[in-house]
Coordinates of C-alpha atoms in Angstrom, one line a residue:
Chain A
M27 CA 0.0 0.0 0.0
P28 CA 1.4 3.4 -0.8
Q29 CA 1.8 6.0 1.9
F30 CA 1.0 9.7 1.7
P31 CA 2.5 12.2 4.0
A32 CA 0.0 14.7 5.5
T33 CA 0.4 18.2 4.2
T34 CA 0.2 21.2 6.4
V35 CA 1.0 24.4 4.5
A36 CA 1.6 27.4 6.7
E37 CA 5.1 28.5 5.6
P38 CA 6.7 27.8 2.3
S39 CA 9.1 24.9 2.6
Q40 CA 11.7 26.3 0.3
D41 CA 13.0 29.8 -0.6
R42 CA 11.8 29.5 -4.1
T43 CA 8.2 28.6 -3.4
L44 CA 5.3 30.7 -2.3
I45 CA 1.9 30.1 -0.7
L46 CA -1.2 30.9 -2.8
N47 CA -4.7 30.9 -1.3
M48 CA -7.4 29.7 -3.6
G49 CA -11.0 30.1 -2.4
P50 CA -13.2 30.0 -0.4
Q51 CA -14.7 32.5 -2.8
H52 CA -13.5 31.2 -6.1
P53 CA -15.8 30.3 -8.9
S54 CA -14.1 27.0 -9.8
T55 CA -14.2 25.6 -6.2
H56 CA -17.9 24.9 -6.6
G57 CA -18.9 26.3 -3.2
V58 CA -16.8 27.3 -0.3
L59 CA -13.8 25.1 -0.6
R60 CA -10.5 26.7 0.3
L61 CA -7.3 25.3 -1.1
V62 CA -3.9 26.4 0.2
L63 CA -1.4 25.8 -2.5
E64 CA 2.4 26.0 -2.3
I65 CA 3.6 26.8 -5.8
D66 CA 7.0 26.8 -7.4
G67 CA 6.4 29.0 -10.5
E68 CA 3.5 27.4 -12.2
T69 CA 3.9 24.0 -10.5
V70 CA 2.0 22.9 -7.4
V71 CA 4.3 21.6 -4.8
R72 CA 1.8 20.9 -2.1
L73 CA -2.0 21.3 -1.8
M74 CA -4.1 21.3 1.4
P75 CA -7.8 21.6 1.3
D76 CA -9.3 23.6 4.1
I77 CA -13.0 22.7 4.8
G78 CA -15.7 23.4 7.3
Y79 CA -17.1 26.7 5.9
L80 CA -20.5 25.1 5.4
H81 CA -20.5 23.0 8.6
T82 CA -24.0 23.2 10.0
G83 CA -24.0 20.3 12.5
I84 CA -26.7 18.3 10.8
E85 CA -25.6 15.1 12.6
K86 CA -26.1 16.8 15.9
T87 CA -29.5 18.3 14.9
C88 CA -30.7 14.8 13.8
E89 CA -30.3 13.5 17.4
A90 CA -32.9 16.0 18.6
K91 CA -35.5 15.2 15.9
F92 CA -38.1 12.4 15.5
Y93 CA -37.1 9.9 12.8
Q94 CA -39.6 11.3 10.3
Q95 CA -38.4 14.9 10.9
V96 CA -34.9 14.0 9.8
V97 CA -36.0 13.5 6.2
P98 CA -36.0 17.2 5.3
L99 CA -32.6 17.6 6.9
T100 CA -31.1 15.0 4.6
D101 CA -32.1 17.1 1.5
R102 CA -29.7 19.8 2.6
I103 CA -26.6 17.6 2.8
D104 CA -25.9 17.0 -0.9
Y105 CA -28.2 19.5 -2.4
L106 CA -27.7 18.3 -6.0
C107 CA -29.1 14.9 -5.3
P108 CA -31.7 15.4 -2.5
L109 CA -33.7 12.3 -3.5
T110 CA -30.7 10.0 -3.1
N111 CA -30.2 11.4 0.4
N112 CA -33.8 10.8 1.2
L113 CA -33.6 7.3 -0.1
T114 CA -30.5 6.4 1.8
Y115 CA -31.9 7.6 5.1
C116 CA -35.3 6.0 4.5
L117 CA -33.7 2.6 3.6
A118 CA -31.6 2.8 6.7
V119 CA -34.6 3.4 9.0
E120 CA -36.7 0.8 7.2
K121 CA -33.9 -1.7 7.7
L122 CA -33.9 -0.8 11.4
L123 CA -37.7 -1.3 11.6
G124 CA -37.7 -4.4 9.3
L125 CA -40.3 -2.8 7.0
E126 CA -41.2 -4.2 3.6
I127 CA -41.8 -1.6 1.0
P128 CA -44.4 -2.2 -1.8
A129 CA -43.0 -2.8 -5.3
K130 CA -44.6 0.4 -6.8
A131 CA -42.9 2.6 -4.2
Q132 CA -39.6 0.9 -4.9
W133 CA -39.8 1.4 -8.6
I134 CA -40.8 5.1 -8.3
R135 CA -37.8 5.5 -5.9
V136 CA -35.5 4.0 -8.6
L137 CA -37.1 6.1 -11.3
L138 CA -36.6 9.4 -9.3
N139 CA -33.1 8.4 -8.2
E140 CA -31.9 7.9 -11.7
L141 CA -33.5 11.3 -12.7
T142 CA -31.6 12.7 -9.7
R143 CA -28.4 11.2 -11.0
I144 CA -28.9 12.8 -14.4
N145 CA -29.8 16.1 -12.7
S146 CA -26.6 16.0 -10.7
H147 CA -24.4 14.9 -13.6
L148 CA -25.8 17.7 -15.7
V149 CA -24.7 20.3 -13.2
W150 CA -21.3 18.6 -13.0
L151 CA -21.0 18.5 -16.8
G152 CA -22.0 22.1 -17.3
T153 CA -19.8 23.6 -14.6
H154 CA -16.8 21.3 -15.3
A155 CA -16.8 22.2 -19.0
M156 CA -17.2 25.9 -18.1
D157 CA -14.2 25.7 -15.7
I158 CA -12.2 24.4 -18.6
G159 CA -13.4 27.0 -21.0
A160 CA -16.4 25.5 -22.8
M161 CA -19.1 28.0 -22.0
T162 CA -21.9 26.7 -24.2
V163 CA -22.3 23.3 -22.6
L164 CA -23.6 24.9 -19.3
L165 CA -26.5 26.4 -21.1
Y166 CA -27.5 23.2 -22.8
C167 CA -27.1 21.2 -19.6
F168 CA -29.3 23.6 -17.5
R169 CA -32.0 23.5 -20.2
E170 CA -32.4 19.7 -19.6
R171 CA -31.9 20.1 -15.8
E172 CA -34.9 22.5 -15.8
D173 CA -37.1 19.7 -17.3
I174 CA -36.0 17.3 -14.5
L175 CA -36.6 20.0 -11.8
R176 CA -40.1 20.4 -13.2
L177 CA -40.7 16.7 -12.8
F178 CA -39.5 16.9 -9.2
E179 CA -41.9 19.8 -8.6
M180 CA -44.8 17.7 -10.0
V181 CA -44.2 14.9 -7.5
S182 CA -43.1 16.8 -4.4
G183 CA -44.1 20.5 -4.9
Q184 CA -40.4 21.4 -4.6
R185 CA -37.7 21.8 -7.2
M186 CA -34.7 21.0 -5.1
M187 CA -35.5 20.2 -1.4
T188 CA -37.9 17.5 -2.3
S189 CA -38.3 15.3 0.8
Y190 CA -40.5 13.1 -1.3
F191 CA -39.5 9.7 0.1
R192 CA -40.7 8.9 3.6
V193 CA -40.0 6.2 6.0
G194 CA -42.3 3.4 4.8
G195 CA -42.8 4.6 1.2
L196 CA -43.6 7.8 -0.6
A197 CA -45.2 11.0 0.6
L198 CA -48.0 10.9 -2.1
E199 CA -48.9 9.1 -5.3
P200 CA -47.3 10.8 -8.2
P201 CA -49.9 13.2 -9.9
L202 CA -51.7 12.4 -13.1
G203 CA -49.6 13.0 -16.2
F204 CA -46.3 12.5 -14.3
F205 CA -45.4 9.3 -16.0
E206 CA -46.2 10.7 -19.5
R207 CA -44.0 13.8 -18.8
A208 CA -41.2 11.6 -17.6
K209 CA -41.5 9.4 -20.7
Q210 CA -41.4 12.4 -23.0
F211 CA -38.2 13.5 -21.3
A212 CA -36.6 10.0 -21.4
D213 CA -37.3 9.7 -25.1
R214 CA -35.8 13.0 -25.9
F215 CA -32.7 12.9 -23.5
P216 CA -30.4 10.5 -25.4
G217 CA -30.3 13.0 -28.3
N218 CA -29.3 15.7 -25.8
V219 CA -26.4 13.6 -24.6
D220 CA -25.3 13.3 -28.2
E221 CA -25.3 17.1 -28.3
Y222 CA -23.1 17.5 -25.3
E223 CA -20.7 14.8 -26.5
G224 CA -20.6 16.6 -29.9
L225 CA -19.4 19.7 -28.1
L226 CA -16.9 18.0 -25.9
T227 CA -15.7 14.5 -26.5
G228 CA -14.0 15.1 -29.8
N229 CA -13.2 18.8 -29.1
P230 CA -9.4 19.1 -29.4
I231 CA -9.1 21.9 -26.7
F232 CA -11.2 19.9 -24.2
R233 CA -9.1 16.8 -24.9
M234 CA -5.9 18.7 -24.4
R235 CA -7.1 20.1 -21.1
T236 CA -8.3 16.7 -19.8
R237 CA -6.3 13.8 -21.2
G238 CA -3.4 12.7 -19.0
V239 CA -4.3 15.4 -16.5
A240 CA -4.7 14.6 -12.7
R241 CA -4.0 11.0 -13.1
L242 CA -4.9 8.6 -10.2
S243 CA -3.9 4.9 -10.2
A244 CA -6.4 2.3 -9.1
E245 CA -4.1 1.4 -6.1
D246 CA -4.0 5.0 -4.9
A247 CA -7.7 5.5 -5.5
I248 CA -8.5 2.6 -3.2
A249 CA -6.0 3.5 -0.5
L250 CA -7.2 7.1 -0.4
G251 CA -10.8 6.1 -0.3
A252 CA -12.0 7.5 -3.6
T253 CA -15.5 6.5 -4.5
G254 CA -18.0 6.6 -7.4
P255 CA -17.0 7.7 -10.8
T256 CA -13.6 8.9 -9.4
L257 CA -12.9 5.3 -8.4
R258 CA -14.4 3.8 -11.6
G259 CA -12.5 6.2 -13.8
S260 CA -9.3 4.6 -12.4
G261 CA -10.4 1.2 -13.5
V262 CA -12.0 -0.2 -10.3
D263 CA -15.2 -2.0 -11.2
I264 CA -17.6 -1.2 -8.4
D265 CA -21.2 -0.1 -8.4
L266 CA -23.4 -0.6 -5.4
R267 CA -26.5 -0.7 -7.5
R268 CA -25.2 -3.9 -9.1
D269 CA -23.0 -5.3 -6.3
S270 CA -25.4 -5.0 -3.4
P271 CA -28.8 -4.1 -4.9
Y272 CA -31.2 -2.0 -2.8
S273 CA -34.7 -0.8 -3.5
G274 CA -35.3 -3.3 -6.3
Y275 CA -32.2 -2.5 -8.5
E276 CA -31.8 -6.2 -9.1
N277 CA -34.8 -6.0 -11.5
F278 CA -33.0 -3.5 -13.8
K279 CA -30.4 -4.1 -16.5
F280 CA -27.6 -1.6 -16.9
K281 CA -23.9 -1.5 -17.6
V282 CA -21.3 -0.1 -15.2
P283 CA -18.9 2.2 -17.2
V284 CA -15.3 1.7 -16.1
G285 CA -12.4 3.8 -17.3
T286 CA -8.8 2.8 -17.8
E287 CA -6.6 5.9 -17.7
G288 CA -7.6 7.4 -14.4
D289 CA -7.3 10.9 -15.8
V290 CA -9.9 13.7 -16.0
F291 CA -11.0 12.6 -19.4
S292 CA -11.6 9.1 -18.2
R293 CA -13.8 10.3 -15.4
Y294 CA -15.7 12.5 -17.9
V295 CA -16.3 9.5 -20.1
C296 CA -17.6 7.4 -17.2
R297 CA -20.1 10.0 -16.1
V298 CA -21.3 10.7 -19.6
Q299 CA -21.8 6.9 -20.1
E300 CA -23.7 6.9 -16.8
L301 CA -26.1 9.5 -18.2
R302 CA -27.0 7.0 -20.9
E303 CA -27.3 4.1 -18.6
S304 CA -29.5 6.1 -16.2
I305 CA -31.9 7.1 -18.9
G306 CA -32.1 3.4 -19.8
I307 CA -33.1 2.6 -16.2
V308 CA -35.7 5.3 -16.3
Q309 CA -37.1 3.8 -19.5
Q310 CA -37.2 0.3 -17.9
A311 CA -38.9 1.7 -14.7
L312 CA -41.5 3.5 -16.7
A313 CA -42.2 0.5 -18.9
G314 CA -42.6 -2.0 -16.0
M315 CA -44.2 0.2 -13.3
P316 CA -46.1 -2.2 -11.0
E317 CA -49.5 -1.4 -9.6
G318 CA -50.4 -1.1 -6.0
R319 CA -49.9 1.1 -2.9
V320 CA -47.0 3.5 -2.5
T321 CA -46.8 3.1 1.3
A322 CA -46.0 0.1 3.5
D323 CA -48.8 -1.5 5.6
A324 CA -47.5 -0.2 8.9
P325 CA -50.1 2.0 10.6
K326 CA -47.7 2.9 13.5
V327 CA -45.1 4.3 11.1
V328 CA -46.9 5.5 8.0
L329 CA -49.3 8.4 8.3
P330 CA -52.9 7.3 7.3
D331 CA -54.6 8.7 4.2
R332 CA -56.3 12.0 4.8
E333 CA -59.7 10.6 4.0
K334 CA -59.4 7.7 6.5
M335 CA -58.0 10.1 9.1
K336 CA -61.2 12.2 8.9
T337 CA -63.6 9.2 8.9
Q338 CA -62.0 6.5 11.1
M339 CA -61.3 6.8 14.8
E340 CA -58.3 4.4 14.7
A341 CA -56.6 6.2 11.8
L342 CA -57.1 9.5 13.7
I343 CA -55.4 8.1 16.8
Y344 CA -52.4 6.8 14.8
H345 CA -52.1 10.1 13.0
F346 CA -52.1 12.0 16.2
K347 CA -49.6 9.7 17.8
I348 CA -47.2 9.7 14.9
I349 CA -47.3 13.5 14.7
T350 CA -46.9 14.2 18.4
E351 CA -44.8 11.3 19.7
G352 CA -43.1 10.0 16.5
F353 CA -42.7 6.3 16.1
T354 CA -40.2 4.1 18.1
V355 CA -37.6 2.1 16.4
P356 CA -36.1 -1.1 17.9
A357 CA -32.7 -0.7 19.3
G358 CA -29.8 -1.6 17.0
E359 CA -27.6 -0.1 14.3
V360 CA -27.4 -0.2 10.6
Y361 CA -25.1 1.1 7.8
Q362 CA -26.9 1.6 4.6
A363 CA -24.9 2.4 1.5
V364 CA -26.3 3.7 -1.8
E365 CA -24.6 4.6 -5.1
S366 CA -25.2 8.3 -5.2
P367 CA -24.1 10.3 -8.3
R368 CA -20.8 11.0 -6.5
G369 CA -20.2 7.5 -5.1
E370 CA -21.0 5.6 -1.9
M371 CA -23.3 7.5 0.3
G372 CA -23.7 5.8 3.6
Y373 CA -25.9 6.4 6.6
Y374 CA -24.9 4.9 9.9
I375 CA -27.9 5.1 12.3
V376 CA -27.8 3.9 15.9
S377 CA -31.2 3.5 17.6
D378 CA -31.6 3.2 21.4
G379 CA -35.3 2.2 21.1
T380 CA -36.8 5.6 21.4
A381 CA -38.5 7.9 18.8
K382 CA -35.3 9.9 18.1
P383 CA -32.2 8.5 16.5
Y384 CA -29.3 8.1 19.0
R385 CA -26.7 8.8 16.4
V386 CA -26.9 9.6 12.7
H387 CA -23.6 9.6 10.7
M388 CA -23.5 10.5 7.1
R389 CA -20.7 9.1 5.0
G390 CA -20.5 11.7 2.3
P391 CA -18.8 10.7 -1.0
S392 CA -17.5 14.2 -1.5
F393 CA -15.7 14.1 1.8
A394 CA -14.0 10.9 0.7
N395 CA -13.2 12.1 -2.8
L396 CA -11.7 15.4 -1.5
Q397 CA -8.8 13.4 0.0
V398 CA -7.5 12.4 -3.4
L399 CA -7.2 16.0 -4.7
A400 CA -3.7 16.5 -3.3
K401 CA -2.4 13.3 -4.9
M402 CA -3.9 14.4 -8.2
C403 CA -2.5 17.9 -8.2
E404 CA 0.9 17.8 -6.6
G405 CA 3.7 18.1 -9.1
H406 CA 1.4 19.4 -11.8
L407 CA 0.5 22.8 -13.2
I408 CA -1.7 25.2 -11.3
A409 CA -4.2 25.5 -14.2
D410 CA -4.9 21.7 -13.9
V411 CA -6.1 22.1 -10.3
V412 CA -9.3 23.6 -11.7
A413 CA -9.8 20.6 -14.0
A414 CA -9.0 18.2 -11.1
I415 CA -11.6 19.8 -8.8
G416 CA -14.2 19.6 -11.5
S417 CA -13.5 16.0 -12.2
I418 CA -14.0 14.7 -8.6
D419 CA -17.4 16.5 -8.6
I420 CA -17.6 17.6 -5.0
V421 CA -20.5 19.3 -3.3
L422 CA -19.5 21.2 -0.3
G423 CA -22.7 20.6 1.6
D424 CA -21.8 17.0 1.5
V425 CA -18.2 17.6 2.6
D426 CA -19.0 19.8 5.6
R427 CA -22.5 18.6 6.6
Chain B
M28 CA -41.0 -8.8 7.6
A29 CA -40.2 -9.4 11.2
L30 CA -36.8 -8.8 12.5
A31 CA -34.7 -11.9 13.1
P32 CA -33.1 -12.0 16.5
A33 CA -29.4 -11.0 16.6
I34 CA -26.8 -13.7 16.7
T35 CA -24.0 -13.2 19.2
D36 CA -22.5 -16.7 19.4
L37 CA -19.0 -16.7 17.8
E38 CA -19.4 -20.4 16.9
Q39 CA -22.3 -19.7 14.6
L40 CA -20.7 -16.7 13.0
K41 CA -17.2 -18.0 12.3
S42 CA -18.0 -18.8 8.6
H43 CA -18.0 -15.1 7.9
P44 CA -14.6 -14.4 6.2
A45 CA -13.7 -11.4 8.4
L46 CA -14.4 -13.2 11.7
A47 CA -12.7 -16.4 10.5
R48 CA -9.6 -14.4 9.6
L49 CA -9.5 -12.6 12.9
L50 CA -10.1 -15.8 14.9
G51 CA -7.3 -17.5 13.0
W52 CA -5.0 -14.5 13.8
N53 CA -5.6 -13.8 17.5
P54 CA -8.8 -14.9 19.3
A55 CA -7.7 -12.8 22.3
A56 CA -8.2 -9.6 20.2
I57 CA -12.0 -10.3 19.8
Q58 CA -14.2 -9.1 22.6
G59 CA -17.4 -10.2 21.0
A60 CA -19.4 -10.3 17.8
K61 CA -23.0 -9.6 16.7
F62 CA -24.9 -10.4 13.5
D63 CA -27.9 -8.3 13.3
R64 CA -30.0 -7.0 10.4
E65 CA -27.7 -8.8 7.9
E66 CA -24.6 -6.9 9.2
L67 CA -21.7 -8.3 11.2
T68 CA -20.1 -6.3 14.0
V69 CA -16.9 -7.3 15.7
W70 CA -15.7 -5.7 18.9
I71 CA -11.9 -5.5 18.9
E72 CA -9.5 -5.0 21.9
K73 CA -8.7 -1.3 21.6
G74 CA -4.9 -1.8 21.6
M75 CA -5.0 -4.2 18.7
I76 CA -7.3 -2.3 16.3
R77 CA -4.5 -1.2 13.9
D78 CA -3.2 -4.8 13.7
A79 CA -6.6 -6.2 13.2
C80 CA -7.3 -3.7 10.3
A81 CA -3.9 -4.6 8.7
I82 CA -4.7 -8.3 9.0
L83 CA -8.1 -7.9 7.3
R84 CA -6.7 -5.6 4.6
D85 CA -4.0 -8.1 3.6
D86 CA -6.2 -11.3 3.8
A87 CA -5.6 -13.3 0.6
G88 CA -9.0 -14.8 0.4
C89 CA -11.2 -11.8 1.1
P90 CA -9.2 -8.6 1.4
F91 CA -11.0 -5.8 3.1
N92 CA -9.1 -3.3 1.1
Y93 CA -11.4 -0.3 1.3
L94 CA -12.2 1.8 4.4
C95 CA -15.8 3.0 3.8
D96 CA -16.3 5.0 7.0
L97 CA -14.8 5.7 10.3
T98 CA -16.9 7.4 13.0
C99 CA -17.7 7.3 16.7
V100 CA -20.6 6.9 19.1
D101 CA -20.8 8.6 22.5
W102 CA -22.6 6.5 25.1
Y103 CA -22.4 9.1 27.9
P104 CA -22.9 8.7 30.8
S105 CA -22.2 4.9 30.7
E106 CA -18.7 3.5 30.5
P107 CA -16.8 2.7 28.4
R108 CA -18.0 5.9 26.9
F109 CA -16.8 6.0 23.3
E110 CA -17.1 3.4 20.6
V111 CA -15.0 4.0 17.5
V112 CA -16.7 2.4 14.5
Y113 CA -14.9 1.2 11.4
H114 CA -16.8 0.1 8.3
L115 CA -14.8 -2.0 5.9
L116 CA -15.6 -3.2 2.4
S117 CA -13.9 -5.9 0.4
I118 CA -14.1 -4.6 -3.2
P119 CA -13.2 -8.0 -4.8
K120 CA -15.7 -10.0 -2.7
K121 CA -18.3 -7.3 -1.9
E122 CA -18.3 -8.3 1.8
R123 CA -18.7 -5.8 4.5
V124 CA -17.8 -5.8 8.2
R125 CA -18.0 -3.3 11.0
L126 CA -15.3 -3.2 13.6
K127 CA -15.7 -1.4 16.9
A128 CA -13.3 -0.4 19.7
R129 CA -14.5 0.8 23.1
L130 CA -12.7 3.6 24.9
D131 CA -13.1 4.9 28.4
S132 CA -13.8 8.6 29.0
S133 CA -10.6 8.8 31.2
S134 CA -8.4 8.1 28.2
P135 CA -10.1 8.5 24.8
V136 CA -7.0 7.5 22.8
I137 CA -6.6 4.9 20.1
E138 CA -4.0 4.0 17.6
S139 CA -4.5 5.6 14.2
V140 CA -5.2 3.4 11.1
T141 CA -3.8 6.0 8.7
S142 CA -0.8 3.7 8.2
V143 CA -3.2 1.0 7.0
W144 CA -5.5 3.2 4.9
P145 CA -4.4 6.8 4.1
A146 CA -8.1 7.4 3.6
A147 CA -8.5 7.4 7.4
N148 CA -6.8 10.8 7.6
F149 CA -9.8 13.0 7.2
Y150 CA -12.2 10.6 9.1
E151 CA -9.9 10.5 12.2
R152 CA -9.6 14.3 12.1
E153 CA -13.4 14.6 12.0
V154 CA -13.8 12.2 15.0
F155 CA -11.1 14.1 16.9
D156 CA -12.8 17.4 16.1
L157 CA -16.3 16.4 17.0
F158 CA -15.8 13.8 19.8
G159 CA -12.3 14.6 21.2
V160 CA -11.0 11.1 20.6
R161 CA -7.2 11.3 20.0
F162 CA -5.5 9.0 17.5
T163 CA -1.8 8.2 18.2
G164 CA 0.4 8.1 15.1
H165 CA -1.9 10.3 13.0
P166 CA 0.3 12.6 10.9
H167 CA -1.8 15.7 11.3
L168 CA -4.4 15.6 14.0
E169 CA -6.1 19.0 13.9
R170 CA -9.6 20.2 13.8
I171 CA -11.2 19.8 10.4
L172 CA -14.7 21.1 10.4
M173 CA -14.9 23.4 13.4
P174 CA -12.6 26.5 13.7
D175 CA -9.2 25.9 15.3
N176 CA -10.1 28.0 18.4
W177 CA -13.4 26.3 19.1
E178 CA -14.1 25.0 22.6
G179 CA -15.6 21.6 23.2
H180 CA -16.5 18.7 21.0
P181 CA -20.0 19.2 19.5
L182 CA -21.1 15.7 18.9
R183 CA -20.5 14.6 22.5
K184 CA -23.8 13.9 24.3
D185 CA -23.0 16.4 27.1
Y186 CA -22.7 19.2 24.6
P187 CA -26.0 21.1 24.2
V188 CA -27.7 21.0 20.8
E189 CA -28.0 24.8 20.8
G190 CA -24.3 25.1 21.8
Y191 CA -23.0 27.0 24.8
R192 CA -24.5 30.5 25.1

């Protein structure tokens, strides 16, 4: 296993080097990431990320909330894929409870998760290309992202902070016309991906800026804990949707794109291929959508229908108790991992048998991926730092929590 | 789907590759094990956690080569107060295991696993920052999320949710 010395940059280590501060207000750091760079001319000698500007103590807040009240908090961690956060948390609590989720709810969860992945990858593609100098792609990507956000608004009433998945199923049935709209989008989208690829994949400037830049070997990627497309771009064949299926992913057919070079271009190719695979999963989910309920049969956990609540005494009592006292969860602990757009998103939840979680820990893929940045950039040009940050696709809300 | 009762008997669990490897290495290092909700937890003697991690990483049959997560749970006011939790994944075999080490509140110190997985660097700094658990042998143990001059460790159970006013 290779070893990596920790880097603390306060003083230049040599006479010829100087310290350069990049961020936290820098457009290419995608949020409030601060990098302290020691540079020798145009070459980065050392790089140290400084994080915590967006730390809001969500893990501490979760300990003071009922289980169902944590769902809206999870939206705010990785704000580019709120539904993936909702899903991970709900799956973890359902595992603690031993709840069985109806097939229709599982399929809608898969459908929306893949739309979330596309949404997140579109933001990544647009901003990453713009960092490198291709302005047009951003406008194209945000055009399609807008369609996805409208779909999210249809189901949940919110464009970004959706909170649509609940412990035990979904908040509501999707509205009439939702599946048709989703189908129209899924039919149109592969043509849009061709458009992006036409602008970038063969573009000589883009290729020069990305090929052979910020290389990461498979061995280093594993040792430093890289995850998701960053790990797959280095040639490690891992995808939790295929390797440890959750929420019915075993019913879907898709390929896992794996790169070989481990450079920025290789990670770009992986993510663009994932866009195509995701839309394939969306098509499969729409074609085979099962019938039935969207919430589990668990009256002590799932809120009753409004109609029943107004007409049946028992439903009214359950409604009152869930709202005022929450629901208790048997003591124990689970770690639920989900393949988010950025890699393995894990929720470790400890229950002490009460209605509030004893401990919630979020394993953010961006936090893990940020550790490889120093390895990618040291010894290379300062202009490539921007390309490297874009290629690991970090979200600072996910890093700092 | 009713929950199956947890299995805590080592004899029944020793077919799991991680536990089999650890038992073959040093049974004295294992304080207990639990199989609950399809997940295996092994409690390791706190002085041997680094060696146990290195043994699992280098196992030929099922190498747990990837550190997924490293965190901590505070059981205040009971003792031992802290439980440091390691989630390992074997990328070739797709197996997972959770290791735990218990620490007293009088000396919340444990050996760092950064020499086994460099990935532990940020995670251990986070645990140090938010729980005040110290990791010996860590190359750069400083606060990571909170400001350097912050007082207290926010995720401890005796730290108020609203903070100190």
